[in-house]
CSV table of C-alpha atoms in Angstrom, one decimal:
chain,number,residue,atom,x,y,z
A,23,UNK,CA,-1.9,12.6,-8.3
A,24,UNK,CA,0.6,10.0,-7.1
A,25,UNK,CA,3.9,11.6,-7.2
A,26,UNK,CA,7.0,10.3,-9.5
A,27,UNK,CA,10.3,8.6,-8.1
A,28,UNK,CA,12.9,10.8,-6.5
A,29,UNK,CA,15.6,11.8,-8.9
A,30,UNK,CA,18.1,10.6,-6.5
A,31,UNK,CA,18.6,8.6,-3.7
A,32,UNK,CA,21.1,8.2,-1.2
A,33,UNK,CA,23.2,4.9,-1.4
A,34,UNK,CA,25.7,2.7,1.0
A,35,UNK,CA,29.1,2.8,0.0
A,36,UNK,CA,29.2,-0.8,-1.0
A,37,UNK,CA,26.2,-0.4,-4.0
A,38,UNK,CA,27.8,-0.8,-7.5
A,39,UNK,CA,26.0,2.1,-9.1
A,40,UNK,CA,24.6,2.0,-12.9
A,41,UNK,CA,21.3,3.7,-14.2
A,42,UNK,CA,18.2,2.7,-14.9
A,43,UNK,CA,15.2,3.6,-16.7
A,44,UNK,CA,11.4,4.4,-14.4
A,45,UNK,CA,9.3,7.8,-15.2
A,46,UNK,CA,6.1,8.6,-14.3
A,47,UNK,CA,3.9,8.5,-17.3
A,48,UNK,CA,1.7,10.9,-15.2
A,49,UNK,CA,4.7,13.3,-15.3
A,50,UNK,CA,6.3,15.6,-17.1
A,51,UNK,CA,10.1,17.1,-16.8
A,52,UNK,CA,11.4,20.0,-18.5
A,53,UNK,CA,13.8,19.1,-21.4
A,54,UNK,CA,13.5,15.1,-20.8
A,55,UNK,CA,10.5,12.9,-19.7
A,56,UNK,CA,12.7,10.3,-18.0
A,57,UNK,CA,14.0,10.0,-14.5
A,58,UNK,CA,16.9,8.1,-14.1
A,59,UNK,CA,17.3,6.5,-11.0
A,60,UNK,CA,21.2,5.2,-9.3
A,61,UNK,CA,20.3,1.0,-8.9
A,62,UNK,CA,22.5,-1.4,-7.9
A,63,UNK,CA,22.7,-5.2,-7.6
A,64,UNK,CA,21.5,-6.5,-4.3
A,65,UNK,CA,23.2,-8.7,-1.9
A,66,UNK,CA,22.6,-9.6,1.7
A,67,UNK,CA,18.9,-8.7,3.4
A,68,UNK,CA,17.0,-7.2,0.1
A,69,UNK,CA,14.5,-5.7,2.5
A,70,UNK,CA,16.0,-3.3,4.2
A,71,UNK,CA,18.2,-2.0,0.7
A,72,UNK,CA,17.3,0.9,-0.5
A,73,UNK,CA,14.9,-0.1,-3.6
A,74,UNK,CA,16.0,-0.3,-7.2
A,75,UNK,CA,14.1,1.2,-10.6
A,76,UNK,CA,15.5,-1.8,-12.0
A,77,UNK,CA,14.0,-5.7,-11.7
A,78,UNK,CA,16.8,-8.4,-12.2
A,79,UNK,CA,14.3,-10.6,-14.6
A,80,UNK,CA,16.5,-13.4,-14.6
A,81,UNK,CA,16.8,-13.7,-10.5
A,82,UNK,CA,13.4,-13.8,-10.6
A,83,UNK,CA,12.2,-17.3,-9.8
A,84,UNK,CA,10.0,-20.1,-8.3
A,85,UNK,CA,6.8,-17.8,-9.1
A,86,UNK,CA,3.3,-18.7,-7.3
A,87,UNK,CA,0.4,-17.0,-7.8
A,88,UNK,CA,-1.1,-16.2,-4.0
A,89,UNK,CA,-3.9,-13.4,-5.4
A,90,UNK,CA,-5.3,-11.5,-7.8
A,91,UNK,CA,-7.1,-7.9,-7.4
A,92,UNK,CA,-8.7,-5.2,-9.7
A,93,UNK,CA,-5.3,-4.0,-10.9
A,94,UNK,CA,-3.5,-7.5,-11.3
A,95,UNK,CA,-2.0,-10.1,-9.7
A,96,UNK,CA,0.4,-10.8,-7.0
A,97,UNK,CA,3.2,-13.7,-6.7
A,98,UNK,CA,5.0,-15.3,-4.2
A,99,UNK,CA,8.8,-15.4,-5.3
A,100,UNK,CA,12.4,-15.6,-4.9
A,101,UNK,CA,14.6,-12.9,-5.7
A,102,UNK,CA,18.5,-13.2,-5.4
A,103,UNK,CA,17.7,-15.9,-3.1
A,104,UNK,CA,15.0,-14.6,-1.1
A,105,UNK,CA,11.3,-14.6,-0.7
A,106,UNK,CA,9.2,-11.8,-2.3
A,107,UNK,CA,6.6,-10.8,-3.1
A,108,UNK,CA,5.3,-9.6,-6.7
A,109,UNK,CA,2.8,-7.1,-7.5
A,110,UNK,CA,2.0,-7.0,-11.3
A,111,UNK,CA,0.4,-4.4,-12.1
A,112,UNK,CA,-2.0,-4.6,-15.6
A,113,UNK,CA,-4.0,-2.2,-17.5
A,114,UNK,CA,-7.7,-2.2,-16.2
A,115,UNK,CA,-10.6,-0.7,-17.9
A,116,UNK,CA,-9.7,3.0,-16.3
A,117,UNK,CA,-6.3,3.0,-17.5
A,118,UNK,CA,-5.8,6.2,-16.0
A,119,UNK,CA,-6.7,4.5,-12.5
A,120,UNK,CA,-4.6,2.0,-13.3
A,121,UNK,CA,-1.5,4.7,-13.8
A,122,UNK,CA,-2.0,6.1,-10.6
A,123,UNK,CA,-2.2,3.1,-8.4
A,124,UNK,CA,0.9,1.8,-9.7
A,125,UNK,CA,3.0,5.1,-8.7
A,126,UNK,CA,1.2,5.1,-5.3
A,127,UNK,CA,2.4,2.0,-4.6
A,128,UNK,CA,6.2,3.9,-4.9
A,129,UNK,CA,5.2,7.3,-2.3
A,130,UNK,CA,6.5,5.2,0.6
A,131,UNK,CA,9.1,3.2,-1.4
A,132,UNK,CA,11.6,5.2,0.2
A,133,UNK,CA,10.9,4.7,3.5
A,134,UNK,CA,12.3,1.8,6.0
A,135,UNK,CA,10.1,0.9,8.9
A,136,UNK,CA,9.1,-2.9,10.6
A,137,UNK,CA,5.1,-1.8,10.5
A,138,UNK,CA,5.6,-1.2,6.5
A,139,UNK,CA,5.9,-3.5,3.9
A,140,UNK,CA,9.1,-2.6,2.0
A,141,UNK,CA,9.6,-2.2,-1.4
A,142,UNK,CA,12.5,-3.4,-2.9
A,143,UNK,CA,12.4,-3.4,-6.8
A,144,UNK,CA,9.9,-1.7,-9.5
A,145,UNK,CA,10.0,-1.5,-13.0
A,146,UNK,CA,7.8,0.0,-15.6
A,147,UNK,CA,9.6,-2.5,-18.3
A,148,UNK,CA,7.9,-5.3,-20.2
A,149,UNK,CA,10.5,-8.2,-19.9
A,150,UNK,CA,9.0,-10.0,-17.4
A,151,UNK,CA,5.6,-10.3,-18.8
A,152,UNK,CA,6.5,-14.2,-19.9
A,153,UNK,CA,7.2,-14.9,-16.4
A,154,UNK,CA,4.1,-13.2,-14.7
A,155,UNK,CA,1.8,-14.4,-17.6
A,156,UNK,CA,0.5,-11.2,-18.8
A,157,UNK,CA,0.4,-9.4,-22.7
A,158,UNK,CA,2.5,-6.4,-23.3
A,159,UNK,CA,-0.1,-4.3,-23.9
A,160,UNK,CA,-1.9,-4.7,-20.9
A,161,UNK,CA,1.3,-4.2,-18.3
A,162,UNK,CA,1.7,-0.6,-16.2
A,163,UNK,CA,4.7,-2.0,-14.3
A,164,UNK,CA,5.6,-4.4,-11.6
A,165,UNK,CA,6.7,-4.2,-8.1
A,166,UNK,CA,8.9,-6.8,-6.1
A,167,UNK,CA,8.1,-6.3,-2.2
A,168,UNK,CA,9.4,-8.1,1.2
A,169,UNK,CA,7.5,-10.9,1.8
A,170,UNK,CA,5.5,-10.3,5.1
A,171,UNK,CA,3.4,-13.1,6.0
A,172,UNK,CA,1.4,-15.5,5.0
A,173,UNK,CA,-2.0,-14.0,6.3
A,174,UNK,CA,-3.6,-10.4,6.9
A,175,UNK,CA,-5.3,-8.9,9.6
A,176,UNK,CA,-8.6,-9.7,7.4
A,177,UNK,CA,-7.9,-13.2,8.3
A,178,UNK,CA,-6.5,-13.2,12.2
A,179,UNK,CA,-10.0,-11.2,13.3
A,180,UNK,CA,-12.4,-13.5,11.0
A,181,UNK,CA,-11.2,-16.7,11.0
A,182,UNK,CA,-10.1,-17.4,14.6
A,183,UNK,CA,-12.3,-19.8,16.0
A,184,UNK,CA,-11.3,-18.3,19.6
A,185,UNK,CA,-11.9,-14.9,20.5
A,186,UNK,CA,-8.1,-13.0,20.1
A,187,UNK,CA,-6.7,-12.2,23.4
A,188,UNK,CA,-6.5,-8.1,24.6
A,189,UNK,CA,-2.7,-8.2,24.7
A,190,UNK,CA,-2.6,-9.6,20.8
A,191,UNK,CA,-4.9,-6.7,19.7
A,192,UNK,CA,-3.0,-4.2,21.8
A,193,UNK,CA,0.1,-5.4,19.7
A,194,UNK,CA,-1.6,-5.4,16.5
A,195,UNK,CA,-3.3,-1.8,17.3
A,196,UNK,CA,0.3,-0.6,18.3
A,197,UNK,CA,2.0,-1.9,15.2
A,198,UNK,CA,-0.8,-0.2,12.9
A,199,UNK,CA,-0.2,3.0,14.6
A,200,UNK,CA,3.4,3.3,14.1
A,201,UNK,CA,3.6,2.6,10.7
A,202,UNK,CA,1.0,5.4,10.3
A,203,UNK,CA,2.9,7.8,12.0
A,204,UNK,CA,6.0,7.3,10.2
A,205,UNK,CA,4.4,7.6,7.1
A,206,UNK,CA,2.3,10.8,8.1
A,207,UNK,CA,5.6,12.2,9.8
A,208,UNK,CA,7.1,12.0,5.8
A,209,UNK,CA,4.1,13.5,3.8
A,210,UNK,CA,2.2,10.5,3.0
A,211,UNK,CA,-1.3,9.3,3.6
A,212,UNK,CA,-2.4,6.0,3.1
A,213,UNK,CA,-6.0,6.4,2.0
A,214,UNK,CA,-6.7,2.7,2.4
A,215,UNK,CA,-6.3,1.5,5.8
A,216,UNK,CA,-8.6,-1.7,6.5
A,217,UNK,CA,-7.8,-5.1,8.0
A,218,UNK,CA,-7.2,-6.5,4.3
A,219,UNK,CA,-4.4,-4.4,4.0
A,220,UNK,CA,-2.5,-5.1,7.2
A,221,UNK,CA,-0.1,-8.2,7.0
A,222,UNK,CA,0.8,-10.5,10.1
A,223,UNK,CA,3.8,-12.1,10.3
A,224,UNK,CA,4.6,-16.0,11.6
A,225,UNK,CA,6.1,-13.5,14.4
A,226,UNK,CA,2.9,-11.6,15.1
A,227,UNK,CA,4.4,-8.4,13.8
A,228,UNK,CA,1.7,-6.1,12.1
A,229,UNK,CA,3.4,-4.6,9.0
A,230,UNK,CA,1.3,-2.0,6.2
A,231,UNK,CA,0.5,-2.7,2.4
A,232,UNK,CA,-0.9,-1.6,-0.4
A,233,UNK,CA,-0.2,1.6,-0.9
A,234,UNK,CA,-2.0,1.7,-4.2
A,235,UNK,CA,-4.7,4.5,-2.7
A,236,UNK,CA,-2.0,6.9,-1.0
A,237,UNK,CA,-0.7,10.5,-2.1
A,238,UNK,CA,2.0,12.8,-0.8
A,239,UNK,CA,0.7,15.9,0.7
A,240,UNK,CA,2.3,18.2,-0.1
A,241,UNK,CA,1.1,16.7,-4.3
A,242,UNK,CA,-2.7,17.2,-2.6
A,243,UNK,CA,-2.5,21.1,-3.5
A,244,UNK,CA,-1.3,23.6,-6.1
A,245,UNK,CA,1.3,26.5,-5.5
A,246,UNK,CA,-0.8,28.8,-5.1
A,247,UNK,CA,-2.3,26.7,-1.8
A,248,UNK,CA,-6.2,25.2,-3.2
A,249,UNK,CA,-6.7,22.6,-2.9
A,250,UNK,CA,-6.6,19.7,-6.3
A,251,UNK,CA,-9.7,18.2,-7.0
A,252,UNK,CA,-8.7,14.6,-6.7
A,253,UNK,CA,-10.1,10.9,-7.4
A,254,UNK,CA,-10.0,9.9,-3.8
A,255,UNK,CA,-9.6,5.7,-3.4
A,256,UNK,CA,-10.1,3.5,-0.4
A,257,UNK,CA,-12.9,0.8,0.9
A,258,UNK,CA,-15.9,2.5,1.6
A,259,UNK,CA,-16.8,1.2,4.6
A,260,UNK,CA,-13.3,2.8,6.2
A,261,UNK,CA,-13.3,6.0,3.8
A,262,UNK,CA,-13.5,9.0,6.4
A,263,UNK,CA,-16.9,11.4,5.8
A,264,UNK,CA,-14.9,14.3,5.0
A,265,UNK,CA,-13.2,12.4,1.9
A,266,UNK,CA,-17.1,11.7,1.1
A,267,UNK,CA,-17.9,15.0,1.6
A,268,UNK,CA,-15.0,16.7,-1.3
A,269,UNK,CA,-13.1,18.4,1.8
A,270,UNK,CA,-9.0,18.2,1.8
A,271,UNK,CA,-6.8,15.2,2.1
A,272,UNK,CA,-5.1,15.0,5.6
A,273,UNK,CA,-3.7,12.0,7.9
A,274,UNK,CA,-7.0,12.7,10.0
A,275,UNK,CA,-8.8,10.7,6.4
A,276,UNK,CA,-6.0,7.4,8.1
A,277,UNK,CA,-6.9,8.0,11.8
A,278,UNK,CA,-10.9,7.7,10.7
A,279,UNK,CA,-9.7,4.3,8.6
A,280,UNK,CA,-7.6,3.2,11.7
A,281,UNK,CA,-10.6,4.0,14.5
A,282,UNK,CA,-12.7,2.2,11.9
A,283,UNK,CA,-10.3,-1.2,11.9
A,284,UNK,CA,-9.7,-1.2,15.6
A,285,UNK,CA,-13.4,-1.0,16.2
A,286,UNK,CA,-13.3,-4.9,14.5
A,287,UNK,CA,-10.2,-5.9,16.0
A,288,UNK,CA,-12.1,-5.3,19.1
A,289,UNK,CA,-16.0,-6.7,17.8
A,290,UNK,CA,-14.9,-8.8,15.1
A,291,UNK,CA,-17.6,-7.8,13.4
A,292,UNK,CA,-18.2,-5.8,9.8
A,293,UNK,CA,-18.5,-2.2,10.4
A,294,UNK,CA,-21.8,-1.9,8.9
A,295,UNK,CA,-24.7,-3.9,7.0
A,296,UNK,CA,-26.8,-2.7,4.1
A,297,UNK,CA,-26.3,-1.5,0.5
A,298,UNK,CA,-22.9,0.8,0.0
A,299,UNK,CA,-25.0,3.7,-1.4
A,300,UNK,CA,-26.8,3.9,2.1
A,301,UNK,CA,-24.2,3.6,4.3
A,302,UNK,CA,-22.3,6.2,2.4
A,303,UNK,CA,-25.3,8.1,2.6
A,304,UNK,CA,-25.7,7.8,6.2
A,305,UNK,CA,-22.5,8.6,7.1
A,306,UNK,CA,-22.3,11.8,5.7
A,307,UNK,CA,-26.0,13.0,6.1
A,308,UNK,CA,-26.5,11.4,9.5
A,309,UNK,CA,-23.3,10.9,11.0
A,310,UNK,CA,-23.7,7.0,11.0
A,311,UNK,CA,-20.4,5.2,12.7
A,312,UNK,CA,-19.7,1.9,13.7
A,313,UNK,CA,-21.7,1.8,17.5
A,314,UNK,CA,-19.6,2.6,20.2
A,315,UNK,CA,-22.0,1.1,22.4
A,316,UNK,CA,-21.1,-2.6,22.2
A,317,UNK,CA,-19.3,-4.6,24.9
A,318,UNK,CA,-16.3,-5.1,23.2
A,319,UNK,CA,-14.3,-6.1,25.6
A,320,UNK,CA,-16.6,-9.3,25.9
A,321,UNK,CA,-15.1,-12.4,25.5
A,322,UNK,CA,-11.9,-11.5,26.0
A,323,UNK,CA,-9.2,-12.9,28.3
């Protein structure tokens, strides 16, 4: 189960401290079911600030809609002056589901790395339903990010009318793989590592999203040491067979997903063809895997 936000964080000197309100509703606390998080107002680069449980409605402005997913939709922004990103997060028809990708999203909110899309605000408050055009009833929370880029990895393999040259994929690889190991060095697996969720910078710079899939590890078993039977998301194509199979969660589950993505970044070609009951079949019954045969290095410069 995605785990709650830290009680406490650590804070620069120059943060104006007050409280605000952002519990788990997965979560319960002995004596009080609220976690009450130190916030402050931001100033300077919100990126690399330690993120707030609290969302400034009214520095929220200039809102575009750039997507829309299972969950809800996401906004291009500006926040105290600088463009975000906005993930709104809505009730879907598993509203439990729904729950638990919105605290995912928060595992690796602490964390400050140039491969991972910061988070710099979240809220599980209603007032700026207006402004994102959603009911009350239907909102789980919303989170305000960095703004990475204007296009994902997705895009830079598919849509390039040239074949991508080796040093660009060897950067892109390298940027992948260590924002992975930061987050696996802090207890945190991904779950959902696919092209889709990798965003490129205008600077070429390779940067992680969407953690809405990801758990802490040490959340993944019970005191006594078994292991939690868990709902398990991802993209199937990239979902490792021992996820498929019931075994435990591990970072091994994002080196599969990343194997799986650097095999198109090389082919630029979809992992596999067919119906996703088959190939999920397959790949657990008879070891089916992307073909390592292929001359991927044809084509290139």
């Amino acid at each position: 189960m995605p785990s709650p936000i830290p009680v406490t964080r650590l804070l620069p000197r120059d943060f104006g401290l007050k409280l605000g309100v952002c519990s788990s509703p997965l979560t319960k606390h002995s004596g009080d079911t609220t976690l009450r998080v130190p916030v402050s107002a931001f100033h300077g680069n919100l990126a690399y600030r330690l993120w707030s449980s609290v969302i400034h409605w009214r520095e929220l402005c200039d809102l575009e809609s750039i997507g829309s997913g299972g969950f809800g939709l996401v906004f291009k922004a500006t926040y105290f002056g600088e463009t975000v990103a906005v993930k709104h997060v809505k009730c879907a028809k598993n509203k439990l589901a729904s729950r638990q990708s919105f605290w995912a999203e928060l595992n690796a909110a602490h964390l400050r790395h140039e491969n991972l899309v910061q988070v710099i605000a979240a809220s599980t408050q209603a007032n700026g339903d207006d402004l994102l055009g959603a009911r009350g009833d239907s909102v789980i929370g919303t989170i305000i990010m960095e703004y990475a880029g204007d296009v994902n990895l997705q895009q830079v393999i598919y849509n390039a009318a040239e074949p991508l040259h080796t040093g660009s994929c060897v950067r892109y690889a390298a940027d992948v793989a260590r924002a992975l190991r930061h987050l696996h060095a802090h207890g945190v697996v991904h779950l959902d590592v696919k092209p889709a969720n990798v965003i490129v910078s205008r600077a070429g710079v390779c940067k992680l999203a969407d953690f809405g899939c990801s758990l802490k590890v040490e959340l993944v078993r019970d005191r006594d040491g078994s292991a939690r039977r868990m709902e398990i998301g991802g993209t199937y194509t990239h979902r490792a067979p021992e996820l498929l199979r019931g075994e435990d969660v591990t970072p091994g589950a994002d080196v599969y997903s990343f194997g799986v993505t650097l095999w198109q970044l090389l082919t630029r070609e979809p992992p596999y063809e067919g119906e996703r009951q088959h190939i999920l079949y397959a790949v657990v019954a008879f070891n089916l895997r992307p073909d390592l045969n292929k001359d991927v290095f044809d084509g290139f410069d």
